[in-house]
PDB file of C-alpha atoms in Angstrom:
ATOM      1  CA  MET A  25       7.259  28.182   9.394  1.00 90.00           C
ATOM      2  CA  LYS A  26       6.122  28.833  12.930  1.00 92.00           C
ATOM      3  CA  LEU A  27       5.649  25.848  15.254  1.00 92.00           C
ATOM      4  CA  ALA A  28       3.822  26.053  18.594  1.00 93.00           C
ATOM      5  CA  VAL A  29       3.694  23.645  21.526  1.00 93.00           C
ATOM      6  CA  ASN A  30       1.548  23.705  24.656  1.00 92.00           C
ATOM      7  CA  ALA A  31       4.037  23.344  27.533  1.00 90.00           C
ATOM      8  CA  ARG A  32       1.490  22.822  30.319  1.00 85.00           C
ATOM      9  CA  PRO A  33       2.683  19.216  30.854  1.00 86.00           C
ATOM     10  CA  LEU A  34       5.911  20.702  32.238  1.00 86.00           C
ATOM     11  CA  LEU A  35       4.141  21.861  35.405  1.00 82.00           C
ATOM     12  CA  SER A  36       5.188  19.992  38.541  1.00 79.00           C
ATOM     13  CA  PRO A  37       5.071  17.156  39.094  1.00 83.00           C
ATOM     14  CA  VAL A  38       6.520  16.312  35.690  1.00 84.00           C
ATOM     15  CA  THR A  39       5.128  13.010  34.462  1.00 87.00           C
ATOM     16  CA  GLY A  40       5.837  10.937  31.362  1.00 92.00           C
ATOM     17  CA  ILE A  41       4.018  13.382  29.077  1.00 91.00           C
ATOM     18  CA  GLY A  42       6.041  16.199  30.684  1.00 90.00           C
ATOM     19  CA  ARG A  43       9.330  14.448  29.922  1.00 93.00           C
ATOM     20  CA  TYR A  44       8.119  13.841  26.364  1.00 94.00           C
ATOM     21  CA  THR A  45       7.226  17.546  26.010  1.00 93.00           C
ATOM     22  CA  LEU A  46      10.587  18.708  27.384  1.00 91.00           C
ATOM     23  CA  ASN A  47      12.547  16.386  25.086  1.00 92.00           C
ATOM     24  CA  LEU A  48      10.402  17.391  22.118  1.00 92.00           C
ATOM     25  CA  LEU A  49      10.987  21.103  22.756  1.00 91.00           C
ATOM     26  CA  GLN A  50      14.729  20.667  23.288  1.00 88.00           C
ATOM     27  CA  HIS A  51      15.149  18.595  20.130  1.00 88.00           C
ATOM     28  CA  ILE A  52      12.952  20.511  17.683  1.00 86.00           C
ATOM     29  CA  ASN A  53      14.548  23.724  18.881  1.00 74.00           C
ATOM     30  CA  ARG A  54      17.963  22.761  17.445  1.00 72.00           C
ATOM     31  CA  PRO A  55      17.294  22.244  13.708  1.00 71.00           C
ATOM     32  CA  LEU A  56      14.736  25.031  13.227  1.00 67.00           C
ATOM     33  CA  GLY A  57      17.023  27.315  11.218  1.00 74.00           C
ATOM     34  CA  GLU A  58      14.721  29.987   9.759  1.00 80.00           C
ATOM     35  CA  ASP A  59      11.664  28.459  11.426  1.00 85.00           C
ATOM     36  CA  ARG A  60      10.442  29.716  14.788  1.00 88.00           C
ATOM     37  CA  LEU A  61       9.049  28.081  17.921  1.00 91.00           C
ATOM     38  CA  VAL A  62       6.262  29.435  20.141  1.00 92.00           C
ATOM     39  CA  VAL A  63       5.682  27.890  23.576  1.00 92.00           C
ATOM     40  CA  PHE A  64       2.307  28.322  25.265  1.00 91.00           C
ATOM     41  CA  ASN A  65       2.748  27.928  29.016  1.00 88.00           C
ATOM     42  CA  MET A  66       0.941  28.567  32.259  1.00 81.00           C
ATOM     43  CA  ARG A  67       1.484  31.459  34.620  1.00 76.00           C
ATOM     44  CA  GLY A  68       4.204  30.567  37.091  1.00 73.00           C
ATOM     45  CA  GLN A  69       6.136  28.273  34.772  1.00 76.00           C
ATOM     46  CA  GLY A  70       9.776  29.216  34.592  1.00 73.00           C
ATOM     47  CA  PRO A  71      12.030  29.195  31.538  1.00 75.00           C
ATOM     48  CA  ILE A  72      12.444  25.872  29.772  1.00 83.00           C
ATOM     49  CA  SER A  73      16.024  24.637  29.901  1.00 82.00           C
ATOM     50  CA  GLY A  74      17.707  24.506  26.498  1.00 82.00           C
ATOM     51  CA  VAL A  75      14.767  26.000  24.608  1.00 86.00           C
ATOM     52  CA  GLU A  76      14.910  29.284  22.747  1.00 85.00           C
ATOM     53  CA  ALA A  77      11.346  30.280  21.916  1.00 87.00           C
ATOM     54  CA  GLU A  78       8.756  33.010  21.833  1.00 88.00           C
ATOM     55  CA  VAL A  79       6.691  32.492  25.006  1.00 88.00           C
ATOM     56  CA  ALA A  80       2.948  33.040  25.359  1.00 88.00           C
ATOM     57  CA  THR A  81       1.957  32.828  29.029  1.00 87.00           C
ATOM     58  CA  SER A  82      -1.577  32.171  30.242  1.00 83.00           C
ATOM     59  CA  PRO A  83      -3.061  34.953  32.356  1.00 80.00           C
ATOM     60  CA  VAL A  84      -4.865  32.409  34.569  1.00 74.00           C
ATOM     61  CA  PRO A  85      -3.381  30.431  37.468  1.00 69.00           C
ATOM     62  CA  SER A  86      -2.622  26.839  36.505  1.00 65.00           C
ATOM     63  CA  GLY A  87      -4.489  25.339  39.467  1.00 69.00           C
ATOM     64  CA  HIS A  88      -7.883  26.664  38.389  1.00 73.00           C
ATOM     65  CA  GLU A  89      -9.292  24.058  36.030  1.00 79.00           C
ATOM     66  CA  LEU A  90     -12.175  26.005  34.421  1.00 84.00           C
ATOM     67  CA  PRO A  91     -10.183  29.155  33.513  1.00 81.00           C
ATOM     68  CA  ARG A  92      -7.294  26.974  32.337  1.00 81.00           C
ATOM     69  CA  LEU A  93      -9.652  25.007  30.101  1.00 84.00           C
ATOM     70  CA  PHE A  94     -11.072  28.247  28.685  1.00 84.00           C
ATOM     71  CA  TRP A  95      -7.538  29.481  28.005  1.00 84.00           C
ATOM     72  CA  GLU A  96      -6.588  26.285  26.160  1.00 85.00           C
ATOM     73  CA  GLN A  97      -9.825  26.020  24.164  1.00 87.00           C
ATOM     74  CA  ALA A  98     -10.518  29.676  23.342  1.00 86.00           C
ATOM     75  CA  PHE A  99      -7.476  31.870  23.878  1.00 87.00           C
ATOM     76  CA  VAL A 100      -4.699  29.612  22.527  1.00 90.00           C
ATOM     77  CA  PRO A 101      -6.288  29.113  19.064  1.00 90.00           C
ATOM     78  CA  PHE A 102      -6.925  32.859  18.771  1.00 91.00           C
ATOM     79  CA  ASP A 103      -3.408  33.750  19.934  1.00 92.00           C
ATOM     80  CA  ALA A 104      -1.803  31.091  17.722  1.00 94.00           C
ATOM     81  CA  ARG A 105      -3.554  32.559  14.692  1.00 95.00           C
ATOM     82  CA  ARG A 106      -2.560  36.088  15.713  1.00 94.00           C
ATOM     83  CA  ARG A 107       1.073  34.987  16.017  1.00 94.00           C
ATOM     84  CA  GLY A 108       1.033  33.304  12.590  1.00 95.00           C
ATOM     85  CA  VAL A 109       1.470  29.755  13.897  1.00 96.00           C
ATOM     86  CA  ASP A 110       1.435  27.132  11.138  1.00 96.00           C
ATOM     87  CA  VAL A 111       1.553  23.964  13.286  1.00 94.00           C
ATOM     88  CA  TYR A 112       0.270  23.588  16.856  1.00 93.00           C
ATOM     89  CA  HIS A 113       0.945  20.551  19.061  1.00 92.00           C
ATOM     90  CA  SER A 114      -0.714  19.934  22.403  1.00 90.00           C
ATOM     91  CA  PRO A 115       0.809  16.835  24.032  1.00 90.00           C
ATOM     92  CA  ASN A 116      -2.072  16.651  26.541  1.00 80.00           C
ATOM     93  CA  HIS A 117      -4.682  15.948  23.845  1.00 71.00           C
ATOM     94  CA  VAL A 118      -6.181  19.436  23.967  1.00 61.00           C
ATOM     95  CA  LEU A 119      -7.629  21.200  20.900  1.00 53.00           C
TER      96      LEU A 119
END
């Protein structure tokens, strides 16, 4: 199975939803075994500590709300399907 998580909440400043996302990624990463993790993140985000994952990076700057929204609503579903993602989680209530 392929799991995917939107890691945009990890952009600075990290808030409660960002801490939740980081802990989620670090903890689901451990018992995956044969399963794989895909992380969708924004351009400029660095590596996520303690997380081994396939990374899909947005081509748009994170500070531009309209292109970011387009990326999350149009590109991510298309790319998730292309990558064979079975389960997608967006902690920021997107999609």
